[in-house]
mmCIF file of C-alpha atoms in Angstrom:
data_model
loop_
_atom_site.group_PDB
_atom_site.id
_atom_site.type_symbol
_atom_site.label_atom_id
_atom_site.label_comp_id
_atom_site.label_asym_id
_atom_site.label_seq_id
_atom_site.Cartn_x
_atom_site.Cartn_y
_atom_site.Cartn_z
ATOM 1 C CA UNK A 52 119.461 132.159 103.175
ATOM 2 C CA UNK A 53 115.893 132.871 104.038
ATOM 3 C CA UNK A 54 113.438 129.883 104.498
ATOM 4 C CA UNK A 55 111.353 130.615 101.504
ATOM 5 C CA UNK A 56 114.480 130.094 99.372
ATOM 6 C CA UNK A 57 114.635 126.575 100.398
ATOM 7 C CA UNK A 58 112.354 125.384 97.562
ATOM 8 C CA UNK A 59 112.575 122.031 95.944
ATOM 9 C CA UNK A 60 113.856 122.655 92.334
ATOM 10 C CA UNK A 61 112.209 119.454 91.053
ATOM 11 C CA UNK A 62 108.829 121.146 91.310
ATOM 12 C CA UNK A 63 109.773 123.114 88.164
ATOM 13 C CA UNK A 64 109.907 119.967 85.927
ATOM 14 C CA UNK A 65 106.228 119.732 86.023
ATOM 15 C CA UNK A 66 105.735 123.059 84.163
ATOM 16 C CA UNK A 67 105.818 121.196 80.824
ATOM 17 C CA UNK A 68 103.980 118.128 82.027
ATOM 18 C CA UNK A 69 100.685 119.404 83.300
ATOM 19 C CA UNK A 70 97.381 118.113 82.043
ATOM 20 C CA UNK A 71 95.718 119.612 79.029
ATOM 21 C CA UNK A 72 93.162 122.343 79.345
ATOM 22 C CA UNK A 73 89.480 121.886 78.366
ATOM 23 C CA UNK A 74 88.451 122.536 74.828
ATOM 24 C CA UNK A 75 88.059 126.287 74.123
ATOM 25 C CA UNK A 76 86.283 128.196 71.456
ATOM 26 C CA UNK A 77 88.109 130.564 69.091
ATOM 27 C CA UNK A 78 86.959 133.982 68.075
ATOM 28 C CA UNK A 79 88.431 135.646 65.085
ATOM 29 C CA UNK A 80 91.520 133.406 65.324
ATOM 30 C CA UNK A 81 92.005 134.004 69.081
ATOM 31 C CA UNK A 82 91.524 131.380 71.731
ATOM 32 C CA UNK A 83 88.687 132.155 74.140
ATOM 33 C CA UNK A 84 89.611 131.126 77.704
ATOM 34 C CA UNK A 85 86.835 130.200 80.007
ATOM 35 C CA UNK A 86 86.765 131.211 83.763
ATOM 36 C CA UNK A 87 84.036 130.466 86.263
ATOM 37 C CA UNK A 88 83.440 133.245 88.787
ATOM 38 C CA UNK A 89 81.970 131.918 92.059
ATOM 39 C CA UNK A 90 80.432 134.570 94.269
ATOM 40 C CA UNK A 91 80.031 133.842 97.969
ATOM 41 C CA UNK A 92 79.394 137.511 98.991
ATOM 42 C CA UNK A 93 81.532 140.004 100.805
ATOM 43 C CA UNK A 94 82.283 143.697 100.464
ATOM 44 C CA UNK A 95 83.050 143.344 96.771
ATOM 45 C CA UNK A 96 79.436 142.367 96.035
ATOM 46 C CA UNK A 97 77.838 145.261 97.911
ATOM 47 C CA UNK A 98 76.137 148.308 96.338
ATOM 48 C CA UNK A 99 74.480 151.336 97.845
ATOM 49 C CA UNK A 100 70.693 151.225 98.053
ATOM 50 C CA UNK A 101 69.205 154.209 96.326
ATOM 51 C CA UNK A 102 66.403 154.666 98.775
ATOM 52 C CA UNK A 103 68.140 154.087 102.136
ATOM 53 C CA UNK A 104 71.664 154.826 101.233
ATOM 54 C CA UNK A 105 72.791 151.623 103.031
ATOM 55 C CA UNK A 106 75.134 149.034 101.614
ATOM 56 C CA UNK A 107 73.236 145.912 100.547
ATOM 57 C CA UNK A 108 74.181 142.765 98.648
ATOM 58 C CA UNK A 109 73.795 143.161 94.940
ATOM 59 C CA UNK A 110 72.033 140.541 92.770
ATOM 60 C CA UNK A 111 74.237 139.270 90.049
ATOM 61 C CA UNK A 112 72.573 141.262 87.347
ATOM 62 C CA UNK A 113 73.221 144.436 89.208
ATOM 63 C CA UNK A 114 76.806 143.337 89.952
ATOM 64 C CA UNK A 115 77.389 142.601 86.284
ATOM 65 C CA UNK A 116 76.024 146.116 85.305
ATOM 66 C CA UNK A 117 78.854 147.672 87.371
ATOM 67 C CA UNK A 118 81.520 145.643 85.595
ATOM 68 C CA UNK A 119 80.698 145.383 81.850
ATOM 69 C CA UNK A 120 84.407 144.855 81.240
ATOM 70 C CA UNK A 121 83.912 141.318 82.503
ATOM 71 C CA UNK A 122 82.074 140.302 79.387
ATOM 72 C CA UNK A 123 83.853 142.445 76.806
ATOM 73 C CA UNK A 124 87.249 140.732 76.571
ATOM 74 C CA UNK A 125 88.798 137.539 75.265
ATOM 75 C CA UNK A 126 87.900 135.629 78.392
ATOM 76 C CA UNK A 127 84.500 134.029 78.719
ATOM 77 C CA UNK A 128 83.331 134.565 82.232
ATOM 78 C CA UNK A 129 80.469 132.644 83.688
ATOM 79 C CA UNK A 130 78.997 133.347 87.079
ATOM 80 C CA UNK A 131 77.632 131.104 89.840
ATOM 81 C CA UNK A 132 76.587 132.630 93.117
ATOM 82 C CA UNK A 133 75.754 131.379 96.598
ATOM 83 C CA UNK A 134 72.135 131.948 97.361
ATOM 84 C CA UNK A 135 71.910 133.792 99.625
ATOM 85 C CA UNK A 136 75.240 135.535 99.634
ATOM 86 C CA UNK A 137 77.189 135.403 102.937
ATOM 87 C CA UNK A 138 79.318 137.753 104.951
ATOM 88 C CA UNK A 139 82.572 136.148 105.352
ATOM 89 C CA UNK A 140 82.287 136.105 109.143
ATOM 90 C CA UNK A 141 79.494 133.480 108.656
ATOM 91 C CA UNK A 142 81.559 131.220 106.362
ATOM 92 C CA UNK A 143 82.884 127.999 107.837
ATOM 93 C CA UNK A 144 83.647 124.367 106.899
ATOM 94 C CA UNK A 145 80.208 123.659 105.330
ATOM 95 C CA UNK A 146 80.659 126.690 102.939
ATOM 96 C CA UNK A 147 84.249 125.633 102.198
ATOM 97 C CA UNK A 148 82.932 122.216 101.153
ATOM 98 C CA UNK A 149 80.277 123.887 98.981
ATOM 99 C CA UNK A 150 83.036 126.043 97.274
ATOM 100 C CA UNK A 151 85.229 123.079 96.687
ATOM 101 C CA UNK A 152 82.325 121.022 95.322
ATOM 102 C CA UNK A 153 81.486 123.820 92.813
ATOM 103 C CA UNK A 154 85.152 123.891 91.473
ATOM 104 C CA UNK A 155 85.168 120.007 91.357
ATOM 105 C CA UNK A 156 81.898 119.759 89.461
ATOM 106 C CA UNK A 157 82.875 122.243 86.791
ATOM 107 C CA UNK A 158 86.541 121.382 86.653
ATOM 108 C CA UNK A 159 86.640 120.058 83.156
ATOM 109 C CA UNK A 160 84.646 122.970 81.798
ATOM 110 C CA UNK A 161 86.884 125.806 82.708
ATOM 111 C CA UNK A 162 90.470 126.877 82.527
ATOM 112 C CA UNK A 163 90.437 128.543 85.917
ATOM 113 C CA UNK A 164 88.200 129.768 88.788
ATOM 114 C CA UNK A 165 87.802 133.011 90.669
ATOM 115 C CA UNK A 166 86.080 133.003 93.984
ATOM 116 C CA UNK A 167 84.675 136.273 95.382
ATOM 117 C CA UNK A 168 84.941 136.326 99.149
ATOM 118 C CA UNK A 169 84.819 138.687 102.057
ATOM 119 C CA UNK A 170 88.249 139.652 103.354
ATOM 120 C CA UNK A 171 87.780 138.780 107.070
ATOM 121 C CA UNK A 172 88.033 134.989 106.709
ATOM 122 C CA UNK A 173 89.325 134.779 103.166
ATOM 123 C CA UNK A 174 92.633 133.243 104.263
ATOM 124 C CA UNK A 175 90.903 130.495 106.157
ATOM 125 C CA UNK A 176 88.624 129.638 103.263
ATOM 126 C CA UNK A 177 91.451 129.727 100.663
ATOM 127 C CA UNK A 178 93.733 127.676 102.924
ATOM 128 C CA UNK A 179 90.928 125.031 103.365
ATOM 129 C CA UNK A 180 90.483 124.730 99.684
ATOM 130 C CA UNK A 181 94.173 124.156 99.112
ATOM 131 C CA UNK A 182 93.771 120.886 101.130
ATOM 132 C CA UNK A 183 90.324 119.972 99.855
ATOM 133 C CA UNK A 184 91.301 120.060 96.187
ATOM 134 C CA UNK A 185 94.050 117.444 96.159
ATOM 135 C CA UNK A 186 95.847 117.145 92.760
ATOM 136 C CA UNK A 187 94.685 120.561 91.524
ATOM 137 C CA UNK A 188 96.170 121.532 88.212
ATOM 138 C CA UNK A 189 94.191 124.710 87.505
ATOM 139 C CA UNK A 190 94.075 128.181 89.098
ATOM 140 C CA UNK A 191 91.661 128.921 91.834
ATOM 141 C CA UNK A 192 92.039 132.531 92.702
ATOM 142 C CA UNK A 193 90.329 134.158 95.730
ATOM 143 C CA UNK A 194 89.760 137.942 95.665
ATOM 144 C CA UNK A 195 87.543 140.629 97.077
ATOM 145 C CA UNK A 196 87.847 144.334 97.890
ATOM 146 C CA UNK A 197 87.993 146.799 100.755
ATOM 147 C CA UNK A 198 85.407 149.019 99.243
ATOM 148 C CA UNK A 199 82.129 147.858 97.514
ATOM 149 C CA UNK A 200 81.857 147.699 93.790
ATOM 150 C CA UNK A 201 79.316 150.421 93.804
ATOM 151 C CA UNK A 202 81.743 152.917 95.458
ATOM 152 C CA UNK A 203 83.554 155.353 93.272
ATOM 153 C CA UNK A 204 87.105 154.638 94.726
ATOM 154 C CA UNK A 205 86.447 150.893 94.931
ATOM 155 C CA UNK A 206 89.357 148.495 94.491
ATOM 156 C CA UNK A 207 86.861 145.841 93.359
ATOM 157 C CA UNK A 208 87.217 146.193 89.604
ATOM 158 C CA UNK A 209 91.059 146.136 89.511
ATOM 159 C CA UNK A 210 91.170 143.122 91.900
ATOM 160 C CA UNK A 211 88.574 141.162 90.005
ATOM 161 C CA UNK A 212 89.715 141.801 86.532
ATOM 162 C CA UNK A 213 93.359 140.902 87.445
ATOM 163 C CA UNK A 214 92.235 137.771 89.167
ATOM 164 C CA UNK A 215 90.282 136.720 86.108
ATOM 165 C CA UNK A 216 93.337 137.301 83.940
ATOM 166 C CA UNK A 217 95.515 135.304 86.262
ATOM 167 C CA UNK A 218 92.969 132.419 86.426
ATOM 168 C CA UNK A 219 93.010 132.310 82.563
ATOM 169 C CA UNK A 220 96.746 132.778 82.161
ATOM 170 C CA UNK A 221 98.557 129.956 80.264
ATOM 171 C CA UNK A 222 102.024 129.393 78.975
ATOM 172 C CA UNK A 223 102.797 128.662 75.273
ATOM 173 C CA UNK A 224 102.017 125.035 75.767
ATOM 174 C CA UNK A 225 98.469 125.879 76.943
ATOM 175 C CA UNK A 226 99.192 124.933 80.575
ATOM 176 C CA UNK A 227 98.143 127.057 83.565
ATOM 177 C CA UNK A 228 100.783 129.350 84.830
ATOM 178 C CA UNK A 229 99.692 129.270 88.494
ATOM 179 C CA UNK A 230 97.788 125.978 88.927
ATOM 180 C CA UNK A 231 97.184 126.309 92.705
ATOM 181 C CA UNK A 232 94.804 128.036 95.176
ATOM 182 C CA UNK A 233 95.855 131.647 95.507
ATOM 183 C CA UNK A 234 94.837 135.005 96.886
ATOM 184 C CA UNK A 235 95.124 138.120 94.776
ATOM 185 C CA UNK A 236 94.723 141.533 96.381
ATOM 186 C CA UNK A 237 95.784 145.002 95.221
ATOM 187 C CA UNK A 238 98.994 144.016 93.025
ATOM 188 C CA UNK A 239 100.203 140.789 94.663
ATOM 189 C CA UNK A 240 99.315 137.083 94.048
ATOM 190 C CA UNK A 241 100.010 134.896 97.033
ATOM 191 C CA UNK A 242 99.797 131.130 97.792
ATOM 192 C CA UNK A 243 96.569 130.939 99.525
ATOM 193 C CA UNK A 244 97.710 128.817 102.487
ATOM 194 C CA UNK A 245 100.497 131.260 103.236
ATOM 195 C CA UNK A 246 98.313 134.330 103.671
ATOM 196 C CA UNK A 247 97.144 136.363 106.562
ATOM 197 C CA UNK A 248 94.901 139.379 106.560
ATOM 198 C CA UNK A 249 97.079 142.219 107.895
ATOM 199 C CA UNK A 250 95.115 145.457 107.462
ATOM 200 C CA UNK A 251 91.485 146.368 107.744
ATOM 201 C CA UNK A 252 91.832 149.747 105.953
ATOM 202 C CA UNK A 253 94.545 149.693 103.299
ATOM 203 C CA UNK A 254 93.996 148.204 99.873
ATOM 204 C CA UNK A 255 96.926 145.912 100.467
ATOM 205 C CA UNK A 256 94.898 143.821 102.905
ATOM 206 C CA UNK A 257 96.838 140.628 102.799
ATOM 207 C CA UNK A 258 100.452 139.465 103.115
ATOM 208 C CA UNK A 259 102.447 136.260 102.919
ATOM 209 C CA UNK A 260 105.077 136.776 105.540
ATOM 210 C CA UNK A 261 107.075 133.535 105.101
ATOM 211 C CA UNK A 262 106.754 132.974 101.364
ATOM 212 C CA UNK A 263 107.185 135.470 98.484
ATOM 213 C CA UNK A 264 104.538 136.559 96.082
ATOM 214 C CA UNK A 265 103.910 134.305 93.094
ATOM 215 C CA UNK A 266 103.146 137.243 90.862
ATOM 216 C CA UNK A 267 103.163 141.072 90.814
ATOM 217 C CA UNK A 268 100.666 143.113 88.810
ATOM 218 C CA UNK A 269 101.590 146.310 87.210
ATOM 219 C CA UNK A 270 101.422 147.324 83.670
ATOM 220 C CA UNK A 271 102.241 143.648 83.070
ATOM 221 C CA UNK A 272 101.757 140.667 85.420
ATOM 222 C CA UNK A 273 105.151 139.327 86.341
ATOM 223 C CA UNK A 274 105.049 135.732 87.340
ATOM 224 C CA UNK A 275 107.567 133.790 89.497
ATOM 225 C CA UNK A 276 107.047 130.250 88.178
ATOM 226 C CA UNK A 277 109.913 128.901 90.193
ATOM 227 C CA UNK A 278 107.904 129.643 93.369
ATOM 228 C CA UNK A 279 104.672 128.010 92.129
ATOM 229 C CA UNK A 280 103.580 124.627 93.497
ATOM 230 C CA UNK A 281 103.065 122.167 90.580
ATOM 231 C CA UNK A 282 101.358 118.783 91.061
ATOM 232 C CA UNK A 283 102.309 115.656 89.086
ATOM 233 C CA UNK A 284 100.879 115.633 85.575
ATOM 234 C CA UNK A 285 99.357 112.258 86.378
ATOM 235 C CA UNK A 286 97.655 113.531 89.496
ATOM 236 C CA UNK A 287 93.858 113.332 89.359
ATOM 237 C CA UNK A 288 91.686 115.979 91.144
ATOM 238 C CA UNK A 289 90.362 114.436 94.388
ATOM 239 C CA UNK A 290 87.691 116.236 96.425
ATOM 240 C CA UNK A 291 87.889 116.069 100.188
ATOM 241 C CA UNK A 292 84.977 117.543 102.030
ATOM 242 C CA UNK A 293 85.088 115.664 105.293
ATOM 243 C CA UNK A 294 86.174 117.896 108.188
ATOM 244 C CA UNK A 295 86.120 117.912 111.912
ATOM 245 C CA UNK A 296 85.731 121.415 113.585
ATOM 246 C CA UNK A 297 86.783 120.188 117.046
ATOM 247 C CA UNK A 298 89.912 122.246 117.143
ATOM 248 C CA UNK A 299 90.904 125.328 119.121
ATOM 249 C CA UNK A 300 93.476 128.077 119.395
ATOM 250 C CA UNK A 301 95.217 128.902 122.718
ATOM 251 C CA UNK A 302 97.256 132.121 122.658
ATOM 252 C CA UNK A 303 99.720 132.298 125.490
ATOM 253 C CA UNK A 304 100.348 135.577 127.335
ATOM 254 C CA UNK A 305 102.409 136.798 130.265
ATOM 255 C CA UNK A 306 100.520 135.923 133.377
ATOM 256 C CA UNK A 307 98.160 133.281 131.902
ATOM 257 C CA UNK A 308 96.417 131.258 134.537
ATOM 258 C CA UNK A 309 96.233 127.529 134.934
ATOM 259 C CA UNK A 310 92.444 127.753 134.981
ATOM 260 C CA UNK A 311 92.346 129.331 131.559
ATOM 261 C CA UNK A 312 94.678 126.735 130.014
ATOM 262 C CA UNK A 313 92.769 123.877 131.713
ATOM 263 C CA UNK A 314 89.391 125.159 130.623
ATOM 264 C CA UNK A 315 90.539 125.181 126.902
ATOM 265 C CA UNK A 316 92.299 121.826 127.025
ATOM 266 C CA UNK A 317 89.273 120.143 128.800
ATOM 267 C CA UNK A 318 86.783 121.419 126.225
ATOM 268 C CA UNK A 319 84.385 118.704 125.437
ATOM 269 C CA UNK A 320 85.123 116.936 122.187
ATOM 270 C CA UNK A 321 88.459 118.780 121.617
ATOM 271 C CA UNK A 322 90.817 116.807 119.364
ATOM 272 C CA UNK A 323 93.452 119.311 118.329
ATOM 273 C CA UNK A 324 94.836 122.638 119.517
ATOM 274 C CA UNK A 325 97.023 125.387 117.977
ATOM 275 C CA UNK A 326 99.234 126.630 120.794
ATOM 276 C CA UNK A 327 100.326 130.181 119.909
ATOM 277 C CA UNK A 328 103.612 130.670 121.700
ATOM 278 C CA UNK A 329 106.239 133.456 122.010
ATOM 279 C CA UNK A 330 109.087 134.016 119.607
ATOM 280 C CA UNK A 331 110.775 130.902 118.241
ATOM 281 C CA UNK A 332 108.130 128.734 119.981
ATOM 282 C CA UNK A 333 108.708 129.454 123.650
ATOM 283 C CA UNK A 334 106.366 129.184 126.572
ATOM 284 C CA UNK A 335 106.440 129.902 130.335
ATOM 285 C CA UNK A 336 108.465 127.283 132.217
ATOM 286 C CA UNK A 337 105.742 126.809 134.880
ATOM 287 C CA UNK A 338 105.446 123.196 135.914
ATOM 288 C CA UNK A 339 101.729 123.334 135.893
ATOM 289 C CA UNK A 340 101.685 124.270 132.163
ATOM 290 C CA UNK A 341 103.866 121.260 131.380
ATOM 291 C CA UNK A 342 101.518 119.010 133.415
ATOM 292 C CA UNK A 343 98.374 120.368 131.650
ATOM 293 C CA UNK A 344 99.836 120.000 128.169
ATOM 294 C CA UNK A 345 101.193 116.504 128.898
ATOM 295 C CA UNK A 346 97.842 115.365 130.263
ATOM 296 C CA UNK A 347 96.064 116.608 127.131
ATOM 297 C CA UNK A 348 98.542 114.910 124.756
ATOM 298 C CA UNK A 349 98.315 111.701 126.804
ATOM 299 C CA UNK A 350 94.534 111.883 126.321
ATOM 300 C CA UNK A 351 95.009 111.952 122.613
ATOM 301 C CA UNK A 352 94.659 115.694 121.923
ATOM 302 C CA UNK A 353 97.071 116.871 119.220
ATOM 303 C CA UNK A 354 98.906 120.105 120.114
ATOM 304 C CA UNK A 355 100.938 122.037 117.587
ATOM 305 C CA UNK A 356 103.279 124.852 118.453
ATOM 306 C CA UNK A 357 102.711 127.967 116.344
ATOM 307 C CA UNK A 358 104.717 131.247 116.992
ATOM 308 C CA UNK A 359 102.689 134.360 117.466
ATOM 309 C CA UNK A 360 105.090 136.233 115.247
ATOM 310 C CA UNK A 361 103.937 136.736 111.637
ATOM 311 C CA UNK A 362 107.523 136.171 110.212
ATOM 312 C CA UNK A 363 109.847 133.334 111.235
ATOM 313 C CA UNK A 364 109.534 129.811 112.400
ATOM 314 C CA UNK A 365 109.065 127.634 115.462
ATOM 315 C CA UNK A 366 112.361 126.124 116.532
ATOM 316 C CA UNK A 367 111.674 123.666 119.219
ATOM 317 C CA UNK A 368 114.595 123.263 121.713
ATOM 318 C CA UNK A 369 116.375 126.395 120.663
ATOM 319 C CA UNK A 370 115.739 127.953 124.075
ATOM 320 C CA UNK A 371 115.335 125.968 127.220
ATOM 321 C CA UNK A 372 111.834 127.485 127.713
ATOM 322 C CA UNK A 373 110.558 125.374 124.793
ATOM 323 C CA UNK A 374 112.022 122.115 126.106
ATOM 324 C CA UNK A 375 109.004 121.397 128.321
ATOM 325 C CA UNK A 376 106.785 121.683 125.274
ATOM 326 C CA UNK A 377 108.842 118.958 123.533
ATOM 327 C CA UNK A 378 108.795 116.787 126.563
ATOM 328 C CA UNK A 379 104.948 117.135 126.824
ATOM 329 C CA UNK A 380 104.660 115.870 123.195
ATOM 330 C CA UNK A 381 103.803 119.153 121.496
ATOM 331 C CA UNK A 382 104.515 119.115 117.763
ATOM 332 C CA UNK A 383 106.296 121.897 115.867
ATOM 333 C CA UNK A 384 104.286 124.051 113.407
ATOM 334 C CA UNK A 385 107.474 125.472 111.819
ATOM 335 C CA UNK A 386 106.433 128.544 109.741
ATOM 336 C CA UNK A 387 102.806 127.701 108.969
ATOM 337 C CA UNK A 388 100.129 130.308 109.495
ATOM 338 C CA UNK A 389 97.386 129.921 111.994
ATOM 339 C CA UNK A 390 94.719 129.931 109.275
ATOM 340 C CA UNK A 391 96.516 127.186 107.373
ATOM 341 C CA UNK A 392 97.159 125.120 110.471
ATOM 342 C CA UNK A 393 93.604 125.249 111.719
ATOM 343 C CA UNK A 394 92.179 124.251 108.374
ATOM 344 C CA UNK A 395 94.699 121.600 107.894
ATOM 345 C CA UNK A 396 93.853 120.118 111.305
ATOM 346 C CA UNK A 397 90.070 120.094 110.427
ATOM 347 C CA UNK A 398 90.867 118.460 107.073
ATOM 348 C CA UNK A 399 93.222 115.840 108.450
ATOM 349 C CA UNK A 400 90.905 114.967 111.321
ATOM 350 C CA UNK A 401 87.894 114.708 109.026
ATOM 351 C CA UNK A 402 89.796 112.398 106.622
ATOM 352 C CA UNK A 403 91.976 110.423 108.999
ATOM 353 C CA UNK A 404 90.464 111.002 112.462
ATOM 354 C CA UNK A 405 90.572 107.252 113.284
ATOM 355 C CA UNK A 406 94.306 107.212 112.713
ATOM 356 C CA UNK A 407 95.887 109.857 115.169
ATOM 357 C CA UNK A 408 99.449 108.669 114.244
ATOM 358 C CA UNK A 409 98.789 109.414 110.619
ATOM 359 C CA UNK A 410 97.206 112.863 111.409
ATOM 360 C CA UNK A 411 100.382 113.735 113.391
ATOM 361 C CA UNK A 412 102.618 112.610 110.586
ATOM 362 C CA UNK A 413 100.689 114.627 107.991
ATOM 363 C CA UNK A 414 100.700 117.736 110.176
ATOM 364 C CA UNK A 415 104.446 117.620 110.068
ATOM 365 C CA UNK A 416 104.422 117.097 106.314
ATOM 366 C CA UNK A 417 104.276 119.791 103.556
ATOM 367 C CA UNK A 418 101.142 118.750 101.657
ATOM 368 C CA UNK A 419 100.788 121.645 99.182
ATOM 369 C CA UNK A 420 103.283 124.326 99.933
ATOM 370 C CA UNK A 421 101.797 125.400 103.266
ATOM 371 C CA UNK A 422 104.825 124.996 105.483
ATOM 372 C CA UNK A 423 108.620 124.959 105.249
ATOM 373 C CA UNK A 424 109.873 121.803 107.031
ATOM 374 C CA UNK A 425 113.425 122.188 108.285
ATOM 375 C CA UNK A 426 114.902 118.768 108.719
ATOM 376 C CA UNK A 427 118.398 120.086 109.632
#
């Protein structure tokens, strides 16, 4: 049985218990769903300048002109945009907090939210919001495109229109079908904190290696509700915007030198480290590596073991070469992605930085479907 099949069945009982959606208008007997489109920038918002031929960010009126379908259906789409728009390479914790705040402020006014975002750091931003929006009971769908909206073969329209439909999708009781933070690209809907950008050229830019897709879009959108993360109906939405960026990633490689490891671990202000290891969580058995890691842990730096493999999980102690990591006090990251682990670290240190024991405990806890914890 694969790891993603080890899903708590009790999550499904919340399908019929979620909070009611906001009041919606009716047009000619049909309910009008409301979706807020938040534009941060990215390739999807680019158009070609007529004079120079260069790709430039489009203002919202120009963007809307390319996609009249947005305003011609049974879903009311309102738009709010960052000003200025940002390349996703420039988006970090402060912008994550801004996105989360926008969702929180308009939460009662809309059935769902779609966030336009550049692909390069989309998995980081989407993972961050999955932690920042605690108790979420409405869809927050991230999407973008590999080609600008103004290009003939662009994937922008299909991605955006389907994301909007997913954000507005409700069951027969008026409850959101996928009330969590997700990423939609090409024809797949993934849990946000399980995604990684896998391709810079293909339209299928993202994948969720350790957890299956929540939906597949074709002629119809086929949902997999038994895979969706549902919060308790009584859960209130809580916004968490505190964060601590004093984290780092250290990727091990054959022949890595002590001076490199020492330089990273002795970075001023460092509080937590993602240690990307080989295979099932293995590392060189050099005594100096154990000593450096042990010294860092003893100083209070939290180190989490994350496999460099896209698919699979860390299994500390499975091989002798991971025993030194355990002895040094390194924690297991199980099957979490680097994107989710980094943003989870920032979030937990920002919220509970004065309680390292609690941070460690929560790093080893599945908060919103981001990791499969194997307690066997």
